[in-house]
Short mmCIF file of C-alpha atoms and ligand atoms in Angstrom, two decimals:
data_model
loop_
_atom_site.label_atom_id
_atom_site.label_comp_id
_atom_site.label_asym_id
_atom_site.label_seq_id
_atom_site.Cartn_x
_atom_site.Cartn_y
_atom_site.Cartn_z
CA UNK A 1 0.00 0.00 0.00
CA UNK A 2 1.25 3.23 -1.06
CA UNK A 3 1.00 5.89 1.27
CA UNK A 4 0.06 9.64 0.90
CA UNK A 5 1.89 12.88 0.99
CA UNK A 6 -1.33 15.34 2.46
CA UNK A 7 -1.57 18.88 1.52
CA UNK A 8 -3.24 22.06 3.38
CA UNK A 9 -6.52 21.36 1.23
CA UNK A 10 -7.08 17.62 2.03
CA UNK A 11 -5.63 16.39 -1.56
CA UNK A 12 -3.16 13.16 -1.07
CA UNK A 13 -0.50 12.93 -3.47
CA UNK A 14 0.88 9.20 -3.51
CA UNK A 15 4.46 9.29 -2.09
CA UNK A 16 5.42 6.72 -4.59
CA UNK A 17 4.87 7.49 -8.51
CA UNK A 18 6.32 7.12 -12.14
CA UNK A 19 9.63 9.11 -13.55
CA UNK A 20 9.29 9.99 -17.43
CA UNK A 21 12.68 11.73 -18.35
CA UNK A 22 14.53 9.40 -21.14
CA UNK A 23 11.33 7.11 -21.43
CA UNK A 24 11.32 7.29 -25.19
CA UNK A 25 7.59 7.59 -26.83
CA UNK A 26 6.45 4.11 -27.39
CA UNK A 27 8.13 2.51 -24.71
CA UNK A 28 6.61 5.41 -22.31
CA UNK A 29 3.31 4.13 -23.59
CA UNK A 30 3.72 0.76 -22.42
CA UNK A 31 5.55 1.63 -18.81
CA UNK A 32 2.62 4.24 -18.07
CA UNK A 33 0.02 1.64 -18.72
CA UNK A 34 2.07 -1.09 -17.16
CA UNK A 35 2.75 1.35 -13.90
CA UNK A 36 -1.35 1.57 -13.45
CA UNK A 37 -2.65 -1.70 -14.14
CA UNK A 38 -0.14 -2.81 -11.13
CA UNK A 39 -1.43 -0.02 -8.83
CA UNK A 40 0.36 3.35 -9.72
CA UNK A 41 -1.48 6.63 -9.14
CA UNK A 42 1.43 9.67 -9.66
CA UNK A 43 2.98 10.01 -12.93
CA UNK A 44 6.17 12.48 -12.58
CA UNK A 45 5.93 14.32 -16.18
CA UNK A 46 7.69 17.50 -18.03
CA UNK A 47 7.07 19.14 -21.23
CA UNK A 48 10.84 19.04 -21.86
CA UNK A 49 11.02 15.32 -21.77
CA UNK A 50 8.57 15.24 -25.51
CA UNK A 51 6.75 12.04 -24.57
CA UNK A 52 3.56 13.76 -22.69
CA UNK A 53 1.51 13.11 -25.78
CA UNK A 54 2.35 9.21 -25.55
CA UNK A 55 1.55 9.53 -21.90
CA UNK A 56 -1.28 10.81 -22.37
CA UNK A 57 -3.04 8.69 -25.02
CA UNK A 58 -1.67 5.94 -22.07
CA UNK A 59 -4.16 7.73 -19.06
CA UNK A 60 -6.94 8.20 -21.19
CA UNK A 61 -7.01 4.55 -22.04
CA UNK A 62 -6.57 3.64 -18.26
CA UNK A 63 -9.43 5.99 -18.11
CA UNK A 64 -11.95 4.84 -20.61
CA UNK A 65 -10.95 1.05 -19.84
CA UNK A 66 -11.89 1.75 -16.41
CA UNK A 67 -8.70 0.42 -14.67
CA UNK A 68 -9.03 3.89 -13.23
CA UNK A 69 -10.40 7.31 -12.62
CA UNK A 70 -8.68 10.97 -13.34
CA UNK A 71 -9.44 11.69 -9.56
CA UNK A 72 -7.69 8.42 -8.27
CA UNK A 73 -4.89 9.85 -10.07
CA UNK A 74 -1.69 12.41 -9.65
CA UNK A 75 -0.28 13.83 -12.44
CA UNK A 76 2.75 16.06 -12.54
CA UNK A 77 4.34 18.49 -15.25
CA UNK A 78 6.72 20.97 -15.12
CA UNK A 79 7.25 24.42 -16.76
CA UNK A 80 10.05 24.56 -19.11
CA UNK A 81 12.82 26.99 -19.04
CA UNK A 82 11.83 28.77 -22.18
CA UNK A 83 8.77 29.72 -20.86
CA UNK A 84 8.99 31.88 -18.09
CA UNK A 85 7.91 35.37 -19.68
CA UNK A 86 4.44 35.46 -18.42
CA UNK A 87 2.54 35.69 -21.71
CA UNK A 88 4.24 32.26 -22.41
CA UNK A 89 3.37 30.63 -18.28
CA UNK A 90 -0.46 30.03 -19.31
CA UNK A 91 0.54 28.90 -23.04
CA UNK A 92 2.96 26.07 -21.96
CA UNK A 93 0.35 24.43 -19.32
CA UNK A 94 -2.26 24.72 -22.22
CA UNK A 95 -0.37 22.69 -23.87
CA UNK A 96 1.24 20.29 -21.48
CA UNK A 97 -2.33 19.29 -20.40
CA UNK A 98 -3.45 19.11 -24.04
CA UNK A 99 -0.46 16.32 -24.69
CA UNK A 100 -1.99 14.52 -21.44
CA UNK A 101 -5.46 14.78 -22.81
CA UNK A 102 -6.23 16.30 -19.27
CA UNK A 103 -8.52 19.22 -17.47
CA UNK A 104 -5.87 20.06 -15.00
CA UNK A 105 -2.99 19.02 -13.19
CA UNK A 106 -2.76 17.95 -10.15
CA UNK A 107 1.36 19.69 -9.71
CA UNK A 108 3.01 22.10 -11.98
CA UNK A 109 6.43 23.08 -11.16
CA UNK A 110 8.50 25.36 -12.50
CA UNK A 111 11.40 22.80 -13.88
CA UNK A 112 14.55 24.95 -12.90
CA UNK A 113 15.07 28.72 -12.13
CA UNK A 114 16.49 29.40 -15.05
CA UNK A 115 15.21 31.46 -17.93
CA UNK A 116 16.10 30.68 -21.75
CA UNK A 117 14.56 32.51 -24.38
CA UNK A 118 11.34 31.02 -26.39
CA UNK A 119 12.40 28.26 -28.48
CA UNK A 120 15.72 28.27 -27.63
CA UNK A 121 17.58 25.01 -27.74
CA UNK A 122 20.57 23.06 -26.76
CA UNK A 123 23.61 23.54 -27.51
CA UNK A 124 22.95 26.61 -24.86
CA UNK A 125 25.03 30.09 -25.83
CA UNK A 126 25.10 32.91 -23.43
CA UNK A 127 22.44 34.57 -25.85
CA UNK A 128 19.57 31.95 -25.46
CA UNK A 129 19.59 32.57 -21.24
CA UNK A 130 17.53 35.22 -19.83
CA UNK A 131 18.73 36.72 -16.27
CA UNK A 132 17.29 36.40 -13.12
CA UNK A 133 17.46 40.38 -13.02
CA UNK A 134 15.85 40.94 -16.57
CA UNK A 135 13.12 37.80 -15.33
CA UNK A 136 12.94 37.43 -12.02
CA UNK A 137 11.36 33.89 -11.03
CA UNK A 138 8.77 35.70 -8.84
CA UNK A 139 7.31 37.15 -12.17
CA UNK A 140 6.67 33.40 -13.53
CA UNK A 141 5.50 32.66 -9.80
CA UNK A 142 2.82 35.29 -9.99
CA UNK A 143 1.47 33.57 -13.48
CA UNK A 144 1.80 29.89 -12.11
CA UNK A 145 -0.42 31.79 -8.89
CA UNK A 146 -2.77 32.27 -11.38
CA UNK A 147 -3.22 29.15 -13.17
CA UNK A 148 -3.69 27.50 -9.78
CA UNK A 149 -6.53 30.24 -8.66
CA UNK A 150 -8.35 29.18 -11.96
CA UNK A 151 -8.07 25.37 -11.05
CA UNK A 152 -5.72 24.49 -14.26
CA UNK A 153 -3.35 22.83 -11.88
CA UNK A 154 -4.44 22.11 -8.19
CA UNK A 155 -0.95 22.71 -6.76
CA UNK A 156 2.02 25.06 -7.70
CA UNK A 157 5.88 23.92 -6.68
CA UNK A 158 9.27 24.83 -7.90
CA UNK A 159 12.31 22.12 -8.76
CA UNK A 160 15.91 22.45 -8.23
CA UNK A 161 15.01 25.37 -5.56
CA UNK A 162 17.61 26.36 -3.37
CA UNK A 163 16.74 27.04 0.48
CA UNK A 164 17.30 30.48 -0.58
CA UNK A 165 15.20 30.50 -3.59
CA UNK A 166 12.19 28.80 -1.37
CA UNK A 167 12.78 31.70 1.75
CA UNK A 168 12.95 34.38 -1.58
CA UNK A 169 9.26 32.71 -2.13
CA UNK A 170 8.07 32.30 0.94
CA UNK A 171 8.69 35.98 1.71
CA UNK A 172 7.61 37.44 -0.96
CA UNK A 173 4.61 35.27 -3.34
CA UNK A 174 1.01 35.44 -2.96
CA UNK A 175 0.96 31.76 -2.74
CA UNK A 176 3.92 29.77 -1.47
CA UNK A 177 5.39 26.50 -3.18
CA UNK A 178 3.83 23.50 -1.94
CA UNK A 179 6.35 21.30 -3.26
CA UNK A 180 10.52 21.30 -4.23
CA UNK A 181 11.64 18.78 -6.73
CA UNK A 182 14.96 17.98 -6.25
CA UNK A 183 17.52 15.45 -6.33
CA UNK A 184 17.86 13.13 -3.51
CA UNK A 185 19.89 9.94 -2.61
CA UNK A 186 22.03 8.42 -0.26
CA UNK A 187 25.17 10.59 -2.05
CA UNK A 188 23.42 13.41 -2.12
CA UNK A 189 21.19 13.51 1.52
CA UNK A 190 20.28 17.29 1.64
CA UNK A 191 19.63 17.73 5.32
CA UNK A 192 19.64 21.06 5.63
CA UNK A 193 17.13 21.21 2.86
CA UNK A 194 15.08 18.72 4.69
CA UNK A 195 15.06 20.57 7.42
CA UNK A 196 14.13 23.46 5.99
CA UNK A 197 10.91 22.09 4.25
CA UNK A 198 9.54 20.72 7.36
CA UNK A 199 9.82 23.73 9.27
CA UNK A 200 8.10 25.93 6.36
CA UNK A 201 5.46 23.18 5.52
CA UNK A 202 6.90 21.93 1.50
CA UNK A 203 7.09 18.69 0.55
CA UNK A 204 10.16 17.53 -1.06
CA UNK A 205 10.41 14.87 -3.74
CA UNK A 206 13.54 12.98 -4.80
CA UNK A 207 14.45 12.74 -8.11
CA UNK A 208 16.92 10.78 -9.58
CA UNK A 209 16.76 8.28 -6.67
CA UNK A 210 18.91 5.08 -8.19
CA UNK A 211 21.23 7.23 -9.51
CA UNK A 212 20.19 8.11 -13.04
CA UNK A 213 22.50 5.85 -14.59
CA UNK A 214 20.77 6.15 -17.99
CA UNK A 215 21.67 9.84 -18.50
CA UNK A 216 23.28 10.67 -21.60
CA UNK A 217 26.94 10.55 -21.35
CA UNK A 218 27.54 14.01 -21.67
CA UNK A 219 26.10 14.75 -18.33
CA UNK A 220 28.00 12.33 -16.30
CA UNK A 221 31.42 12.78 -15.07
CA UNK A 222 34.59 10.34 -15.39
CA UNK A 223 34.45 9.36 -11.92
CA UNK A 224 31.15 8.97 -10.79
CA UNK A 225 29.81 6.34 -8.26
CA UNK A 226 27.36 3.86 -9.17
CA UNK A 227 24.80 4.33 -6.26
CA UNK A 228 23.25 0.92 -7.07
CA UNK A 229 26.79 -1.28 -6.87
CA UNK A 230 27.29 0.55 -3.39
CA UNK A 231 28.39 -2.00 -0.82
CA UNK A 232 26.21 -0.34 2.42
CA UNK A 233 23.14 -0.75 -0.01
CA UNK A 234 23.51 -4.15 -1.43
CA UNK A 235 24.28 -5.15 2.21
CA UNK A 236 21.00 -3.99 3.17
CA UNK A 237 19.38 -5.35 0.36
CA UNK A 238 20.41 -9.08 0.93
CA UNK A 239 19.57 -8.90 4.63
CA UNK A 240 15.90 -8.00 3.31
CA UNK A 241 15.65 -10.14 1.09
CA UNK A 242 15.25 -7.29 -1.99
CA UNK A 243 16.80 -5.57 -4.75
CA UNK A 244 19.18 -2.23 -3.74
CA UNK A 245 17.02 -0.37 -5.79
CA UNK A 246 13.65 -1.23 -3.49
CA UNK A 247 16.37 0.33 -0.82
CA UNK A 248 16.76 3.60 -1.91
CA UNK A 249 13.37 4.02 -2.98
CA UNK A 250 12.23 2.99 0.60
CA UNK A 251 15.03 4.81 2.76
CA UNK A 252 13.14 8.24 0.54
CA UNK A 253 9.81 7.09 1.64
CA UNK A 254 11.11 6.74 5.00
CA UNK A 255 12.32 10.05 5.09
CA UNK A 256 9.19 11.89 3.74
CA UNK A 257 9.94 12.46 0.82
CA UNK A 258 7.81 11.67 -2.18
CA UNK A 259 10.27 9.70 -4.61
CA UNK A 260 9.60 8.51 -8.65
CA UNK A 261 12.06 6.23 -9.69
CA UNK A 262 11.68 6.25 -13.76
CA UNK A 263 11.81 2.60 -15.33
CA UNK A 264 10.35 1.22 -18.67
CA UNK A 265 11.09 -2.39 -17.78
CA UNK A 266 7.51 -4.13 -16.41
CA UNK A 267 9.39 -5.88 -14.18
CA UNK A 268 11.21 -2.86 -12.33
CA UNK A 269 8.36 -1.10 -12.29
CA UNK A 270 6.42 -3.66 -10.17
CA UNK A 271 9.50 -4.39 -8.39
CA UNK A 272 9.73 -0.02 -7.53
CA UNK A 273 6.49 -0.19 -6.51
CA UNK A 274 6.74 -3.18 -4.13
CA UNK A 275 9.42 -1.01 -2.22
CA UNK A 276 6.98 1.12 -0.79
CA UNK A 277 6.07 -2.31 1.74
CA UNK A 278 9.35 -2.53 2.89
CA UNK A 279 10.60 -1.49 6.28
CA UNK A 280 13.65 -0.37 7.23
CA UNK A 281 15.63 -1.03 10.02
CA UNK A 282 17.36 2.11 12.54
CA UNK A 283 20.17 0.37 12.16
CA UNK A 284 19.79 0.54 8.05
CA UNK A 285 18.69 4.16 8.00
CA UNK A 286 22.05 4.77 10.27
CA UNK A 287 24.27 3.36 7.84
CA UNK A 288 22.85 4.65 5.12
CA UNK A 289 23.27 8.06 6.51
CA UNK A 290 26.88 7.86 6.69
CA UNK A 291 26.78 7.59 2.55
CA UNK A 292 26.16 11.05 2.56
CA UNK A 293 28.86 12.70 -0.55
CA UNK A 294 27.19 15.66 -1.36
CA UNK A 295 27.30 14.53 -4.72
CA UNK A 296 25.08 15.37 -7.67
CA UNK A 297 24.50 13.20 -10.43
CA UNK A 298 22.55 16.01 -12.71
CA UNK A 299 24.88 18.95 -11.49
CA UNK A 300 23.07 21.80 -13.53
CA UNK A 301 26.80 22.79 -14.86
CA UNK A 302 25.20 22.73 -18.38
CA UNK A 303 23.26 26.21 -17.48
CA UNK A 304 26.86 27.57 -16.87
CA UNK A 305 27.84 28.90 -20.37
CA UNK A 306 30.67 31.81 -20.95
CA UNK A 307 29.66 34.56 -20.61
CA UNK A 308 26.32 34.19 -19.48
CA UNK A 309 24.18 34.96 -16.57
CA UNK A 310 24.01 31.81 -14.55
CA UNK A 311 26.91 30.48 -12.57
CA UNK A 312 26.92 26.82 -10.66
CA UNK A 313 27.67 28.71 -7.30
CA UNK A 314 24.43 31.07 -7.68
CA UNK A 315 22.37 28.46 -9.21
CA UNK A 316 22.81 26.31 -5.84
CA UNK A 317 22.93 29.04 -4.09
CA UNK A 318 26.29 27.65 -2.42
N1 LIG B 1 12.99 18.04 -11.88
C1 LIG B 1 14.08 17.69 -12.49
O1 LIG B 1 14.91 18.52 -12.90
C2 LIG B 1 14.35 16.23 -12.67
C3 LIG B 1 15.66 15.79 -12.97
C4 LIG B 1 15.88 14.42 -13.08
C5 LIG B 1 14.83 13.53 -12.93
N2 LIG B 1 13.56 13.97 -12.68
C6 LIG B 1 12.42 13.05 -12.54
O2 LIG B 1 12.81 11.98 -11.69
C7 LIG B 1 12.66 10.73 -12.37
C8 LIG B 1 13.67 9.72 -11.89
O3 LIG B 1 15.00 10.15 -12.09
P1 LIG B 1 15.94 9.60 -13.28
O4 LIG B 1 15.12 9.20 -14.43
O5 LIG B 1 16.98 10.65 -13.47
O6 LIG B 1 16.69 8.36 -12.71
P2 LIG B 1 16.44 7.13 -11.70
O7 LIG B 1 15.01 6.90 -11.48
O8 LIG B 1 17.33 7.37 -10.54
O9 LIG B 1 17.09 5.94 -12.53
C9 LIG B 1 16.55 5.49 -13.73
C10 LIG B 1 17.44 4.32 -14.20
O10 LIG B 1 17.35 3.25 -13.27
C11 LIG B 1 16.92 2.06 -13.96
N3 LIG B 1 16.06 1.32 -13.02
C12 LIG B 1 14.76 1.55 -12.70
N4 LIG B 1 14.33 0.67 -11.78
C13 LIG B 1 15.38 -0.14 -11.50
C14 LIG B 1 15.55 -1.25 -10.64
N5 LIG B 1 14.55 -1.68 -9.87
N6 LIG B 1 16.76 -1.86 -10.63
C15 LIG B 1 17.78 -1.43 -11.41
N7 LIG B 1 17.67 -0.37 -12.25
C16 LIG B 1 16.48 0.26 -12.30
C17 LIG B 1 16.19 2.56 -15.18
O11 LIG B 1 16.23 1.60 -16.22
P3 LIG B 1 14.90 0.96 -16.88
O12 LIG B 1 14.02 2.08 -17.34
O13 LIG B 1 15.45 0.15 -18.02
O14 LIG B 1 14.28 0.11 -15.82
C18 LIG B 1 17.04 3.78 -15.54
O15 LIG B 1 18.19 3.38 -16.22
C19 LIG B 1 12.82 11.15 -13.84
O16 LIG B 1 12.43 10.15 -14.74
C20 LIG B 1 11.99 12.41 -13.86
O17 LIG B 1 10.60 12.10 -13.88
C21 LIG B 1 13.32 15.32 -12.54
#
């Protein structure tokens, strides 16, 4: 049984749900269909990942087959970067829910605080990047304030927030973020983060929780560890009797955090999903706690281009 994140108006958001990013169309199809029928109810989406029009043709067949309702279910999307002016805010969710085939969201974050011009791509120059000073995130804020006061998405969050980009928000928005998407792992334990979010009421939810491992190769460095082959984990695992990846998707749920490991393999997916029965021991959360690296696997370095307005240190807010 899953169990439920709750919010200030009642709604439960399943602590357990889907990842999308690199889940190609056509095999995003299958895993979203695959993830229901064996008792998913959040879907972790984005615009930016260009498979929300396979996932939705996926829901509304869940729908009209009757495996499930829209209300049993949470959906997620995220705001993309080159979409921040605020005639483009309303635009881009328009669209988003039209890919999903949906009324309204039940999340919609704003993907990173970063600004790129509309329609501009990767490779990133200094030229596609807006400023924070030129676009200040609390302008997009105000417009994603909006769309949630007209009941287009029933929630409003931020990812890749900084504590200091939350406090910024909390001080200063209408409406404050109800939710930080960010990474989280053993390597990468964020207490002060953690901390932080419980004390102002946000919910936190990890991404990126086995370790990502099927980025593309241009964002991962040389040297980096394999969270899944890490000897305190499989240790843990065998003593349970599971897989390291039920694990780290349990020692997340055992934190609080809502957590969506991504998989197109049937298999994974159930075996993610079982994860959210298994228990812990002190001992186990102990030892994973002294994993703790304060290492990212998705660093955000690509926003850093020469010459232009966003730097790593900033970004992070280190
Ligand atoms: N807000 C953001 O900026 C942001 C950034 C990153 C990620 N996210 C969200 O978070 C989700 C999860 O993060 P992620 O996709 O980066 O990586 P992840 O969930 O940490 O890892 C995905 C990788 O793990 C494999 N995998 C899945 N289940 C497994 C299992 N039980 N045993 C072994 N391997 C397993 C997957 O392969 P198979 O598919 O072949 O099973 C895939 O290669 C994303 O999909 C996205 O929805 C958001």
């Amino acid at each position: 049984m899953v169990a439920t994140l709750e919010f200030e108006n009642g709604d439960q958001m399943p602590i357990l749900g889907l990842g999308t990013w690199k889940s190609s169309p056509g095999d995003v199809y299958k895993a979203v269909k695959t993830a229901i029928a064996a008792g998913y109810r959040h879907i972790d989406c984005a615009h930016i990942y260009g498979n929300e029009a396979e996932i939705g043709r996926a829901l509304s067949e869940s729908f009209s087959e009757g495996i499930v309702t829209r209300e049993q279910m949470w959906i997620t999307s995220k705001l993309w970067n080159d979409s921040h002016a605020p005639e483009n805010v309303r635009p881009a969710l328009e669209e988003t829910l039209v890919n999903l085939q949906l009324d309204y969201l039940d999340l919609y974050l704003i993907h990173w605080p970063v600004a790129m011009k509309k329609g501009a791509s990767f490779p990133l120059t200094a030229e596609k990047l807006v400023s924070p000073e030129v676009l200040p995130i609390l302008i997009t804020w105000s417009e994603m304030e909006v769309l949630a006061d007209e009941g287009l998405c029933r929630h409003i969050g931020v990812s890749n927030f900084s504590t200091a980009k939350l406090q910024d928000l909390l001080e200063n928005a209408r409406l404050k973020p109800e939710m930080n998407q960010i990474e989280l792992h053993p390597y990468l334990q964020q207490p002060t983060m953690l901390d932080f979010c419980q004390a102002n009421t946000i919910y936190l939810t990890a991404y990126s929780p086995l370790g990502s491992s099927d980025r593309p190769d241009s964002l991962k460095a040389d040297d980096e560890p394999v969270l899944l082959e890490n000897s305190t984990i499989v240790a843990i695992a065998k003593q349970h009797g599971v897989t390291p990846a039920q694990v780290l998707i349990s020692w997340a749920i055992h934190r609080g955090t809502a957590v969506i490991p991504k998989s197109v393999n049937p298999a994974r997916i159930q075996q993610n999903l079982a994860a959210a029965d298994l228990s812990l021991t002190p001992a186990d959360i102990q030892a994973i706690a002294a994993l703790d690296l304060n290492r990212r696997y998705v660093s955000g370095d690509f926003w850093q281009v020469e010459g232009g307005p966003y730097t790593l240190a900033a970004l992070w807010d280190m």
